[in-house]
Amino acid sequence: MQYQATVTIEQKAGMLDPEGTTAKRALGHLGYAVESVKTAKLYELVLEAESAEVAKQKVDEMCQKLIANPIIHNYTIELKELK
Amino acid sequence: MKIAIIQFGGTNCDMDVLHVLKDVVGVDAETVWYKEESLTGFDGVVVPGGFSYGDYLRAGAIAARTPIMDSVKKIAAEGKPVLGICNGFQILTEARLLEGALTTNEYPKFRCHWTNLRVETANTPFTSKFRKGEVIRLPIAHMEGKFYAEEPTLAELDENEQVVFRYVDEKGRATDKANPNGSLENIAGIVNTSRNILGLMPHPERASESILGSDDGRRVFESMADYITENF
């Protein structure tokens, strides 16, 4: 089976998000009142696996080993069956 | 004695380190391309600064996972000194050779200027030629230099005297204003528990000759060379 995994990498709670803070400030300069801005990074992966469970496990491994840095990031994985 | 200077795609401070080691300190050194898998014959390693692999994913993330890093880990396990400067520091934390992580500066801008640093310990192979509490001048040049670690790790770093350099003002006070990137506790450089791996964001190789405005950085390399001579 082929799956598409969408991985979202976010800063851990309590960590500053300087890009988000800067965007919020800039939006303020443009006259938009925004309560908060949070930035995240998104990776879209397409991979073959025998089941959704295996696919998710593989992507989780990739996140732990490379895509995220567990010291500073949280991540979520969403899986979609392609064919 | 021979020191290896690791080159990854995007490394750009390698030749400066080579110049300082060979021409200023006067020890044998050689650049080693990351595809070389062995570091046999080397007594120490410098992972220099730059933008390895464009700092894609995160600064240092890809370089940290190249095969040569297994050889760096091996050299470190033998007790030989490993020095990571700027991108090299980021690579060593990404490789889990050092605690914590380097993340985007609190004000998310590339910062390139002189900083004052307080030497927190002379008890490392890289700072034996300094006095504890001494204030020195080294330049920084980075956008992802904010040192971050969770509270238990920070407490351990303090307890084991693993913090080697802190950003301070001219009088040696670790103020917020003297902190160029929002590093927790003004941390600019740390060692591992065995003390033979140092990572620091400022560039000692850019301040190793007085014509450059400071030669404080030279003592980092001299200390390292002395340590190798005495121990290997």
PDB file of C-alpha atoms in Angstrom:
ATOM      1  CA  MET A   1       0.000   0.000   0.000  1.00  0.00           C
ATOM      2  CA  GLN A   2       1.041   3.570  -0.558  1.00  0.00           C
ATOM      3  CA  TYR A   3       0.514   6.145   2.151  1.00  0.00           C
ATOM      4  CA  GLN A   4       0.942   9.870   2.461  1.00  0.00           C
ATOM      5  CA  ALA A   5       2.117  11.022   5.851  1.00  0.00           C
ATOM      6  CA  THR A   6       1.848  14.643   6.899  1.00  0.00           C
ATOM      7  CA  VAL A   7       4.263  15.446   9.696  1.00  0.00           C
ATOM      8  CA  THR A   8       3.850  18.712  11.591  1.00  0.00           C
ATOM      9  CA  ILE A   9       6.805  19.834  13.700  1.00  0.00           C
ATOM     10  CA  GLU A  10       6.121  22.376  16.437  1.00  0.00           C
ATOM     11  CA  GLN A  11       8.194  23.943  19.175  1.00  0.00           C
ATOM     12  CA  LYS A  12       7.537  22.365  22.552  1.00  0.00           C
ATOM     13  CA  ALA A  13       5.144  24.223  24.851  1.00  0.00           C
ATOM     14  CA  GLY A  14       6.856  27.003  26.751  1.00  0.00           C
ATOM     15  CA  MET A  15       9.517  27.528  24.092  1.00  0.00           C
ATOM     16  CA  LEU A  16       9.641  30.861  22.347  1.00  0.00           C
ATOM     17  CA  ASP A  17       8.563  30.973  18.718  1.00  0.00           C
ATOM     18  CA  PRO A  18      10.501  34.038  17.504  1.00  0.00           C
ATOM     19  CA  GLU A  19       9.214  33.791  13.946  1.00  0.00           C
ATOM     20  CA  GLY A  20       5.624  33.637  15.176  1.00  0.00           C
ATOM     21  CA  THR A  21       6.227  36.583  17.522  1.00  0.00           C
ATOM     22  CA  THR A  22       7.747  38.615  14.672  1.00  0.00           C
ATOM     23  CA  ALA A  23       4.830  37.780  12.355  1.00  0.00           C
ATOM     24  CA  LYS A  24       2.376  38.807  15.076  1.00  0.00           C
ATOM     25  CA  ARG A  25       4.163  42.138  15.530  1.00  0.00           C
ATOM     26  CA  ALA A  26       4.255  42.752  11.763  1.00  0.00           C
ATOM     27  CA  LEU A  27       0.537  41.945  11.480  1.00  0.00           C
ATOM     28  CA  GLY A  28      -0.037  44.484  14.247  1.00  0.00           C
ATOM     29  CA  HIS A  29       1.803  47.110  12.167  1.00  0.00           C
ATOM     30  CA  LEU A  30      -0.612  46.325   9.326  1.00  0.00           C
ATOM     31  CA  GLY A  31      -3.548  46.978  11.628  1.00  0.00           C
ATOM     32  CA  TYR A  32      -4.547  43.388  12.401  1.00  0.00           C
ATOM     33  CA  ALA A  33      -5.127  42.540  16.029  1.00  0.00           C
ATOM     34  CA  VAL A  34      -4.031  38.932  16.402  1.00  0.00           C
ATOM     35  CA  GLU A  35      -4.008  37.194  19.753  1.00  0.00           C
ATOM     36  CA  SER A  36      -1.064  34.926  18.905  1.00  0.00           C
ATOM     37  CA  VAL A  37       0.842  33.488  15.944  1.00  0.00           C
ATOM     38  CA  LYS A  38       2.475  30.084  16.072  1.00  0.00           C
ATOM     39  CA  THR A  39       4.665  28.730  13.284  1.00  0.00           C
ATOM     40  CA  ALA A  40       5.224  25.059  12.459  1.00  0.00           C
ATOM     41  CA  LYS A  41       7.070  23.073   9.830  1.00  0.00           C
ATOM     42  CA  LEU A  42       5.266  20.609   7.616  1.00  0.00           C
ATOM     43  CA  TYR A  43       6.729  17.581   5.865  1.00  0.00           C
ATOM     44  CA  GLU A  44       4.732  15.505   3.406  1.00  0.00           C
ATOM     45  CA  LEU A  45       6.095  12.003   2.848  1.00  0.00           C
ATOM     46  CA  VAL A  46       4.884   9.328   0.452  1.00  0.00           C
ATOM     47  CA  LEU A  47       5.910   5.784   1.312  1.00  0.00           C
ATOM     48  CA  GLU A  48       5.077   2.132   0.720  1.00  0.00           C
ATOM     49  CA  ALA A  49       4.134  -0.023   3.708  1.00  0.00           C
ATOM     50  CA  GLU A  50       2.123  -3.169   4.277  1.00  0.00           C
ATOM     51  CA  SER A  51      -0.339  -1.459   6.595  1.00  0.00           C
ATOM     52  CA  ALA A  52      -1.228   1.948   8.021  1.00  0.00           C
ATOM     53  CA  GLU A  53       0.177   0.866  11.354  1.00  0.00           C
ATOM     54  CA  VAL A  54       3.556  -0.043   9.871  1.00  0.00           C
ATOM     55  CA  ALA A  55       3.633   3.195   7.870  1.00  0.00           C
ATOM     56  CA  LYS A  56       2.956   5.253  10.982  1.00  0.00           C
ATOM     57  CA  GLN A  57       5.603   3.383  12.942  1.00  0.00           C
ATOM     58  CA  LYS A  58       8.180   3.999  10.199  1.00  0.00           C
ATOM     59  CA  VAL A  59       7.387   7.711  10.009  1.00  0.00           C
ATOM     60  CA  ASP A  60       7.550   7.958  13.795  1.00  0.00           C
ATOM     61  CA  GLU A  61      11.027   6.411  13.649  1.00  0.00           C
ATOM     62  CA  MET A  62      12.070   8.938  10.987  1.00  0.00           C
ATOM     63  CA  CYS A  63      10.844  11.762  13.214  1.00  0.00           C
ATOM     64  CA  GLN A  64      12.807  10.472  16.193  1.00  0.00           C
ATOM     65  CA  LYS A  65      15.985   9.936  14.167  1.00  0.00           C
ATOM     66  CA  LEU A  66      16.051  12.982  11.909  1.00  0.00           C
ATOM     67  CA  ILE A  67      12.966  15.021  11.101  1.00  0.00           C
ATOM     68  CA  ALA A  68      12.365  16.361  14.622  1.00  0.00           C
ATOM     69  CA  ASN A  69      14.680  17.115  17.520  1.00  0.00           C
ATOM     70  CA  PRO A  70      12.851  15.639  20.532  1.00  0.00           C
ATOM     71  CA  ILE A  71      14.643  18.077  22.869  1.00  0.00           C
ATOM     72  CA  ILE A  72      12.868  21.096  21.374  1.00  0.00           C
ATOM     73  CA  HIS A  73      10.028  19.735  19.210  1.00  0.00           C
ATOM     74  CA  ASN A  74       6.683  18.010  19.405  1.00  0.00           C
ATOM     75  CA  TYR A  75       5.327  16.424  16.274  1.00  0.00           C
ATOM     76  CA  THR A  76       2.113  14.943  14.953  1.00  0.00           C
ATOM     77  CA  ILE A  77       1.683  12.459  12.120  1.00  0.00           C
ATOM     78  CA  GLU A  78      -1.420  12.252   9.930  1.00  0.00           C
ATOM     79  CA  LEU A  79      -1.742   9.356   7.562  1.00  0.00           C
ATOM     80  CA  LYS A  80      -3.743   9.059   4.346  1.00  0.00           C
ATOM     81  CA  GLU A  81      -4.046   5.975   2.159  1.00  0.00           C
ATOM     82  CA  LEU A  82      -3.128   6.787  -1.459  1.00  0.00           C
ATOM     83  CA  LYS A  83      -3.600   3.435  -3.225  1.00  0.00           C
TER      84      LYS A  83
ATOM     85  CA  MET B   1      50.327  15.062  16.863  1.00  0.00           C
ATOM     86  CA  LYS B   2      47.775  15.563  14.154  1.00  0.00           C
ATOM     87  CA  ILE B   3      44.375  17.242  14.390  1.00  0.00           C
ATOM     88  CA  ALA B   4      41.550  16.550  11.922  1.00  0.00           C
ATOM     89  CA  ILE B   5      39.313  19.375  10.702  1.00  0.00           C
ATOM     90  CA  ILE B   6      36.096  17.883   9.364  1.00  0.00           C
ATOM     91  CA  GLN B   7      34.641  19.342   6.164  1.00  0.00           C
ATOM     92  CA  PHE B   8      31.006  18.859   5.212  1.00  0.00           C
ATOM     93  CA  GLY B   9      29.278  20.346   2.191  1.00  0.00           C
ATOM     94  CA  GLY B  10      28.706  23.950   3.300  1.00  0.00           C
ATOM     95  CA  THR B  11      31.484  24.106   5.909  1.00  0.00           C
ATOM     96  CA  ASN B  12      33.269  27.444   5.501  1.00  0.00           C
ATOM     97  CA  CYS B  13      35.470  28.029   8.539  1.00  0.00           C
ATOM     98  CA  ASP B  14      37.724  25.032   7.874  1.00  0.00           C
ATOM     99  CA  MET B  15      40.607  26.950   6.306  1.00  0.00           C
ATOM    100  CA  ASP B  16      40.626  29.516   9.133  1.00  0.00           C
ATOM    101  CA  VAL B  17      40.984  26.735  11.710  1.00  0.00           C
ATOM    102  CA  LEU B  18      43.678  25.074   9.577  1.00  0.00           C
ATOM    103  CA  HIS B  19      45.603  28.364   9.413  1.00  0.00           C
ATOM    104  CA  VAL B  20      45.393  28.927  13.162  1.00  0.00           C
ATOM    105  CA  LEU B  21      46.463  25.379  14.044  1.00  0.00           C
ATOM    106  CA  LYS B  22      49.338  25.203  11.545  1.00  0.00           C
ATOM    107  CA  ASP B  23      50.624  28.760  11.261  1.00  0.00           C
ATOM    108  CA  VAL B  24      49.708  30.333  14.606  1.00  0.00           C
ATOM    109  CA  VAL B  25      49.780  27.477  17.120  1.00  0.00           C
ATOM    110  CA  GLY B  26      52.281  25.436  15.097  1.00  0.00           C
ATOM    111  CA  VAL B  27      50.783  21.941  15.220  1.00  0.00           C
ATOM    112  CA  ASP B  28      50.058  19.488  12.433  1.00  0.00           C
ATOM    113  CA  ALA B  29      46.495  19.572  11.134  1.00  0.00           C
ATOM    114  CA  GLU B  30      44.655  18.339   8.079  1.00  0.00           C
ATOM    115  CA  THR B  31      41.194  18.816   6.620  1.00  0.00           C
ATOM    116  CA  VAL B  32      39.167  15.618   6.261  1.00  0.00           C
ATOM    117  CA  TRP B  33      36.227  15.382   3.834  1.00  0.00           C
ATOM    118  CA  TYR B  34      33.105  13.891   5.438  1.00  0.00           C
ATOM    119  CA  LYS B  35      33.126  10.906   3.085  1.00  0.00           C
ATOM    120  CA  GLU B  36      36.322   9.610   4.695  1.00  0.00           C
ATOM    121  CA  GLU B  37      35.158   7.032   7.165  1.00  0.00           C
ATOM    122  CA  SER B  38      38.222   6.690   9.323  1.00  0.00           C
ATOM    123  CA  LEU B  39      40.070   9.113  11.560  1.00  0.00           C
ATOM    124  CA  THR B  40      42.927   6.716  12.283  1.00  0.00           C
ATOM    125  CA  GLY B  41      46.131   8.579  13.002  1.00  0.00           C
ATOM    126  CA  PHE B  42      44.420  11.693  14.393  1.00  0.00           C
ATOM    127  CA  ASP B  43      44.692  12.786  18.030  1.00  0.00           C
ATOM    128  CA  GLY B  44      41.959  15.375  18.072  1.00  0.00           C
ATOM    129  CA  VAL B  45      39.105  16.740  15.971  1.00  0.00           C
ATOM    130  CA  VAL B  46      37.715  20.167  15.162  1.00  0.00           C
ATOM    131  CA  VAL B  47      34.214  20.398  13.698  1.00  0.00           C
ATOM    132  CA  PRO B  48      34.343  23.918  12.253  1.00  0.00           C
ATOM    133  CA  GLY B  49      31.642  26.455  11.471  1.00  0.00           C
ATOM    134  CA  GLY B  50      29.646  27.089   8.333  1.00  0.00           C
ATOM    135  CA  PHE B  51      26.262  26.089   7.031  1.00  0.00           C
ATOM    136  CA  SER B  52      26.507  22.346   6.515  1.00  0.00           C
ATOM    137  CA  TYR B  53      23.927  21.205   3.971  1.00  0.00           C
ATOM    138  CA  GLY B  54      22.409  24.678   3.989  1.00  0.00           C
ATOM    139  CA  ASP B  55      21.216  24.076   7.562  1.00  0.00           C
ATOM    140  CA  TYR B  56      18.169  22.372   6.034  1.00  0.00           C
ATOM    141  CA  LEU B  57      15.834  20.653   8.521  1.00  0.00           C
ATOM    142  CA  ARG B  58      17.739  22.263  11.407  1.00  0.00           C
ATOM    143  CA  ALA B  59      21.247  23.633  11.753  1.00  0.00           C
ATOM    144  CA  GLY B  60      23.660  20.686  11.914  1.00  0.00           C
ATOM    145  CA  ALA B  61      20.980  17.995  11.647  1.00  0.00           C
ATOM    146  CA  ILE B  62      22.151  16.387   8.409  1.00  0.00           C
ATOM    147  CA  ALA B  63      25.897  16.610   9.109  1.00  0.00           C
ATOM    148  CA  ALA B  64      25.300  14.932  12.476  1.00  0.00           C
ATOM    149  CA  ARG B  65      24.001  11.852  10.684  1.00  0.00           C
ATOM    150  CA  THR B  66      26.854  11.329   8.220  1.00  0.00           C
ATOM    151  CA  PRO B  67      29.127   8.263   8.644  1.00  0.00           C
ATOM    152  CA  ILE B  68      32.198  10.297   9.622  1.00  0.00           C
ATOM    153  CA  MET B  69      30.413  11.256  12.818  1.00  0.00           C
ATOM    154  CA  ASP B  70      30.724   7.613  13.920  1.00  0.00           C
ATOM    155  CA  SER B  71      34.505   8.065  13.712  1.00  0.00           C
ATOM    156  CA  VAL B  72      34.242  11.338  15.654  1.00  0.00           C
ATOM    157  CA  LYS B  73      32.269   9.454  18.324  1.00  0.00           C
ATOM    158  CA  LYS B  74      34.993   6.808  18.400  1.00  0.00           C
ATOM    159  CA  ILE B  75      37.756   9.416  18.832  1.00  0.00           C
ATOM    160  CA  ALA B  76      35.724  11.071  21.592  1.00  0.00           C
ATOM    161  CA  ALA B  77      35.241   7.715  23.330  1.00  0.00           C
ATOM    162  CA  GLU B  78      39.039   7.303  23.366  1.00  0.00           C
ATOM    163  CA  GLY B  79      39.217  10.500  25.417  1.00  0.00           C
ATOM    164  CA  LYS B  80      40.738  12.558  22.607  1.00  0.00           C
ATOM    165  CA  PRO B  81      39.589  16.194  22.407  1.00  0.00           C
ATOM    166  CA  VAL B  82      36.751  17.158  20.047  1.00  0.00           C
ATOM    167  CA  LEU B  83      36.018  20.850  19.518  1.00  0.00           C
ATOM    168  CA  GLY B  84      32.835  22.044  17.785  1.00  0.00           C
ATOM    169  CA  ILE B  85      32.654  25.693  16.771  1.00  0.00           C
ATOM    170  CA  CYS B  86      29.340  27.370  15.835  1.00  0.00           C
ATOM    171  CA  ASN B  87      27.831  25.009  13.227  1.00  0.00           C
ATOM    172  CA  GLY B  88      30.183  22.424  14.761  1.00  0.00           C
ATOM    173  CA  PHE B  89      28.485  22.962  18.154  1.00  0.00           C
ATOM    174  CA  GLN B  90      25.091  22.529  16.489  1.00  0.00           C
ATOM    175  CA  ILE B  91      26.332  19.317  14.837  1.00  0.00           C
ATOM    176  CA  LEU B  92      27.663  17.918  18.141  1.00  0.00           C
ATOM    177  CA  THR B  93      24.339  18.529  19.927  1.00  0.00           C
ATOM    178  CA  GLU B  94      22.400  17.042  16.996  1.00  0.00           C
ATOM    179  CA  ALA B  95      24.726  14.005  17.200  1.00  0.00           C
ATOM    180  CA  ARG B  96      23.906  13.839  20.949  1.00  0.00           C
ATOM    181  CA  LEU B  97      27.588  14.156  21.809  1.00  0.00           C
ATOM    182  CA  LEU B  98      26.630  17.224  23.833  1.00  0.00           C
ATOM    183  CA  GLU B  99      23.501  18.008  25.848  1.00  0.00           C
ATOM    184  CA  GLY B 100      20.790  20.415  24.798  1.00  0.00           C
ATOM    185  CA  ALA B 101      20.005  22.020  21.459  1.00  0.00           C
ATOM    186  CA  LEU B 102      20.735  25.225  19.562  1.00  0.00           C
ATOM    187  CA  THR B 103      17.676  26.990  18.239  1.00  0.00           C
ATOM    188  CA  THR B 104      16.692  30.259  16.545  1.00  0.00           C
ATOM    189  CA  ASN B 105      17.968  33.418  18.231  1.00  0.00           C
ATOM    190  CA  GLU B 106      15.367  35.043  20.455  1.00  0.00           C
ATOM    191  CA  TYR B 107      15.326  37.991  18.062  1.00  0.00           C
ATOM    192  CA  PRO B 108      15.300  35.909  14.880  1.00  0.00           C
ATOM    193  CA  LYS B 109      18.116  37.627  13.079  1.00  0.00           C
ATOM    194  CA  PHE B 110      21.632  36.674  12.000  1.00  0.00           C
ATOM    195  CA  ARG B 111      23.963  38.258  14.539  1.00  0.00           C
ATOM    196  CA  CYS B 112      27.601  38.900  13.734  1.00  0.00           C
ATOM    197  CA  HIS B 113      29.585  40.940  16.261  1.00  0.00           C
ATOM    198  CA  TRP B 114      32.065  40.782  19.127  1.00  0.00           C
ATOM    199  CA  THR B 115      30.954  39.319  22.441  1.00  0.00           C
ATOM    200  CA  ASN B 116      32.472  39.266  25.909  1.00  0.00           C
ATOM    201  CA  LEU B 117      32.669  35.852  27.480  1.00  0.00           C
ATOM    202  CA  ARG B 118      33.420  34.741  30.999  1.00  0.00           C
ATOM    203  CA  VAL B 119      35.556  31.635  31.303  1.00  0.00           C
ATOM    204  CA  GLU B 120      33.603  29.539  33.812  1.00  0.00           C
ATOM    205  CA  THR B 121      36.172  26.780  34.244  1.00  0.00           C
ATOM    206  CA  ALA B 122      39.828  26.245  33.372  1.00  0.00           C
ATOM    207  CA  ASN B 123      39.360  22.549  34.072  1.00  0.00           C
ATOM    208  CA  THR B 124      38.903  21.338  30.492  1.00  0.00           C
ATOM    209  CA  PRO B 125      41.361  20.323  27.766  1.00  0.00           C
ATOM    210  CA  PHE B 126      40.338  23.518  25.932  1.00  0.00           C
ATOM    211  CA  THR B 127      40.657  26.125  28.688  1.00  0.00           C
ATOM    212  CA  SER B 128      43.750  25.160  30.683  1.00  0.00           C
ATOM    213  CA  LYS B 129      45.464  28.324  29.414  1.00  0.00           C
ATOM    214  CA  PHE B 130      42.711  30.574  30.827  1.00  0.00           C
ATOM    215  CA  ARG B 131      41.919  31.690  34.345  1.00  0.00           C
ATOM    216  CA  LYS B 132      38.501  30.902  35.815  1.00  0.00           C
ATOM    217  CA  GLY B 133      36.415  34.090  35.807  1.00  0.00           C
ATOM    218  CA  GLU B 134      38.522  35.764  33.129  1.00  0.00           C
ATOM    219  CA  VAL B 135      36.598  37.896  30.592  1.00  0.00           C
ATOM    220  CA  ILE B 136      37.659  37.357  26.984  1.00  0.00           C
ATOM    221  CA  ARG B 137      36.525  38.641  23.584  1.00  0.00           C
ATOM    222  CA  LEU B 138      35.412  36.373  20.737  1.00  0.00           C
ATOM    223  CA  PRO B 139      33.104  37.141  17.804  1.00  0.00           C
ATOM    224  CA  ILE B 140      29.827  35.378  17.062  1.00  0.00           C
ATOM    225  CA  ALA B 141      28.162  34.864  13.665  1.00  0.00           C
ATOM    226  CA  HIS B 142      24.960  32.862  13.825  1.00  0.00           C
ATOM    227  CA  MET B 143      21.189  32.832  13.582  1.00  0.00           C
ATOM    228  CA  GLU B 144      20.544  29.615  15.507  1.00  0.00           C
ATOM    229  CA  GLY B 145      22.684  30.049  18.584  1.00  0.00           C
ATOM    230  CA  LYS B 146      20.200  30.069  21.418  1.00  0.00           C
ATOM    231  CA  PHE B 147      21.229  27.312  23.784  1.00  0.00           C
ATOM    232  CA  TYR B 148      18.265  25.402  25.118  1.00  0.00           C
ATOM    233  CA  ALA B 149      17.997  22.470  27.505  1.00  0.00           C
ATOM    234  CA  GLU B 150      15.299  21.350  29.886  1.00  0.00           C
ATOM    235  CA  GLU B 151      15.593  22.253  33.550  1.00  0.00           C
ATOM    236  CA  PRO B 152      17.077  18.976  34.895  1.00  0.00           C
ATOM    237  CA  THR B 153      19.777  19.085  32.191  1.00  0.00           C
ATOM    238  CA  LEU B 154      20.588  22.735  32.943  1.00  0.00           C
ATOM    239  CA  ALA B 155      20.937  21.926  36.637  1.00  0.00           C
ATOM    240  CA  GLU B 156      23.268  19.018  35.822  1.00  0.00           C
ATOM    241  CA  LEU B 157      25.401  21.200  33.554  1.00  0.00           C
ATOM    242  CA  ASP B 158      25.806  23.692  36.397  1.00  0.00           C
ATOM    243  CA  GLU B 159      26.424  21.066  39.026  1.00  0.00           C
ATOM    244  CA  ASN B 160      29.135  19.293  37.002  1.00  0.00           C
ATOM    245  CA  GLU B 161      30.778  22.576  35.953  1.00  0.00           C
ATOM    246  CA  GLN B 162      30.078  21.722  32.325  1.00  0.00           C
ATOM    247  CA  VAL B 163      29.294  25.316  31.345  1.00  0.00           C
ATOM    248  CA  VAL B 164      32.592  26.632  29.956  1.00  0.00           C
ATOM    249  CA  PHE B 165      31.701  30.080  28.569  1.00  0.00           C
ATOM    250  CA  ARG B 166      28.895  32.547  29.343  1.00  0.00           C
ATOM    251  CA  TYR B 167      27.991  35.751  27.497  1.00  0.00           C
ATOM    252  CA  VAL B 168      28.716  38.667  29.821  1.00  0.00           C
ATOM    253  CA  ASP B 169      29.095  42.430  29.737  1.00  0.00           C
ATOM    254  CA  GLU B 170      32.485  44.149  29.948  1.00  0.00           C
ATOM    255  CA  LYS B 171      32.435  43.849  33.719  1.00  0.00           C
ATOM    256  CA  GLY B 172      31.814  40.123  33.575  1.00  0.00           C
ATOM    257  CA  ARG B 173      28.116  40.202  34.500  1.00  0.00           C
ATOM    258  CA  ALA B 174      25.821  37.720  32.746  1.00  0.00           C
ATOM    259  CA  THR B 175      23.050  40.208  31.937  1.00  0.00           C
ATOM    260  CA  ASP B 176      20.196  39.868  29.432  1.00  0.00           C
ATOM    261  CA  LYS B 177      21.671  42.707  27.416  1.00  0.00           C
ATOM    262  CA  ALA B 178      24.981  40.882  27.044  1.00  0.00           C
ATOM    263  CA  ASN B 179      23.167  37.787  25.784  1.00  0.00           C
ATOM    264  CA  PRO B 180      23.126  38.013  21.966  1.00  0.00           C
ATOM    265  CA  ASN B 181      20.679  35.193  21.247  1.00  0.00           C
ATOM    266  CA  GLY B 182      18.569  34.448  24.310  1.00  0.00           C
ATOM    267  CA  SER B 183      20.629  31.425  25.368  1.00  0.00           C
ATOM    268  CA  LEU B 184      19.372  29.992  28.642  1.00  0.00           C
ATOM    269  CA  GLU B 185      21.579  31.156  31.527  1.00  0.00           C
ATOM    270  CA  ASN B 186      23.705  33.068  28.969  1.00  0.00           C
ATOM    271  CA  ILE B 187      25.384  29.791  27.974  1.00  0.00           C
ATOM    272  CA  ALA B 188      27.849  30.142  25.069  1.00  0.00           C
ATOM    273  CA  GLY B 189      29.750  26.867  25.399  1.00  0.00           C
ATOM    274  CA  ILE B 190      29.545  23.535  27.233  1.00  0.00           C
ATOM    275  CA  VAL B 191      31.543  20.317  27.631  1.00  0.00           C
ATOM    276  CA  ASN B 192      30.352  16.731  28.029  1.00  0.00           C
ATOM    277  CA  THR B 193      30.666  14.972  31.392  1.00  0.00           C
ATOM    278  CA  SER B 194      34.070  13.514  30.424  1.00  0.00           C
ATOM    279  CA  ARG B 195      35.105  17.112  29.540  1.00  0.00           C
ATOM    280  CA  ASN B 196      36.862  16.153  26.273  1.00  0.00           C
ATOM    281  CA  ILE B 197      34.133  17.475  23.949  1.00  0.00           C
ATOM    282  CA  LEU B 198      33.582  21.251  23.812  1.00  0.00           C
ATOM    283  CA  GLY B 199      30.933  23.048  21.783  1.00  0.00           C
ATOM    284  CA  LEU B 200      30.806  26.844  21.606  1.00  0.00           C
ATOM    285  CA  MET B 201      28.959  29.336  19.423  1.00  0.00           C
ATOM    286  CA  PRO B 202      31.623  32.093  19.287  1.00  0.00           C
ATOM    287  CA  HIS B 203      34.542  31.675  16.868  1.00  0.00           C
ATOM    288  CA  PRO B 204      37.953  31.358  18.598  1.00  0.00           C
ATOM    289  CA  GLU B 205      39.666  30.943  15.198  1.00  0.00           C
ATOM    290  CA  ARG B 206      38.532  34.446  14.211  1.00  0.00           C
ATOM    291  CA  ALA B 207      40.252  35.907  17.267  1.00  0.00           C
ATOM    292  CA  SER B 208      43.582  34.094  17.346  1.00  0.00           C
ATOM    293  CA  GLU B 209      45.865  36.903  16.163  1.00  0.00           C
ATOM    294  CA  SER B 210      45.960  40.393  17.640  1.00  0.00           C
ATOM    295  CA  ILE B 211      45.698  41.979  14.184  1.00  0.00           C
ATOM    296  CA  LEU B 212      42.111  40.661  14.139  1.00  0.00           C
ATOM    297  CA  GLY B 213      41.165  42.601  17.249  1.00  0.00           C
ATOM    298  CA  SER B 214      41.692  39.859  19.826  1.00  0.00           C
ATOM    299  CA  ASP B 215      43.925  36.839  20.202  1.00  0.00           C
ATOM    300  CA  ASP B 216      42.014  35.315  23.122  1.00  0.00           C
ATOM    301  CA  GLY B 217      40.792  32.456  20.927  1.00  0.00           C
ATOM    302  CA  ARG B 218      44.312  31.183  20.307  1.00  0.00           C
ATOM    303  CA  ARG B 219      44.484  29.820  23.853  1.00  0.00           C
ATOM    304  CA  VAL B 220      41.588  27.441  23.120  1.00  0.00           C
ATOM    305  CA  PHE B 221      43.696  25.752  20.425  1.00  0.00           C
ATOM    306  CA  GLU B 222      46.904  25.960  22.473  1.00  0.00           C
ATOM    307  CA  SER B 223      45.170  24.320  25.442  1.00  0.00           C
ATOM    308  CA  MET B 224      43.892  21.570  23.146  1.00  0.00           C
ATOM    309  CA  ALA B 225      47.372  20.994  21.672  1.00  0.00           C
ATOM    310  CA  ASP B 226      48.943  20.863  25.152  1.00  0.00           C
ATOM    311  CA  TYR B 227      46.366  18.337  26.270  1.00  0.00           C
ATOM    312  CA  ILE B 228      47.133  16.100  23.308  1.00  0.00           C
ATOM    313  CA  THR B 229      50.888  16.343  23.884  1.00  0.00           C
ATOM    314  CA  GLU B 230      50.479  15.402  27.540  1.00  0.00           C
ATOM    315  CA  ASN B 231      48.006  12.561  27.057  1.00  0.00           C
ATOM    316  CA  PHE B 232      48.483  10.933  23.659  1.00  0.00           C
TER     317      PHE B 232
END
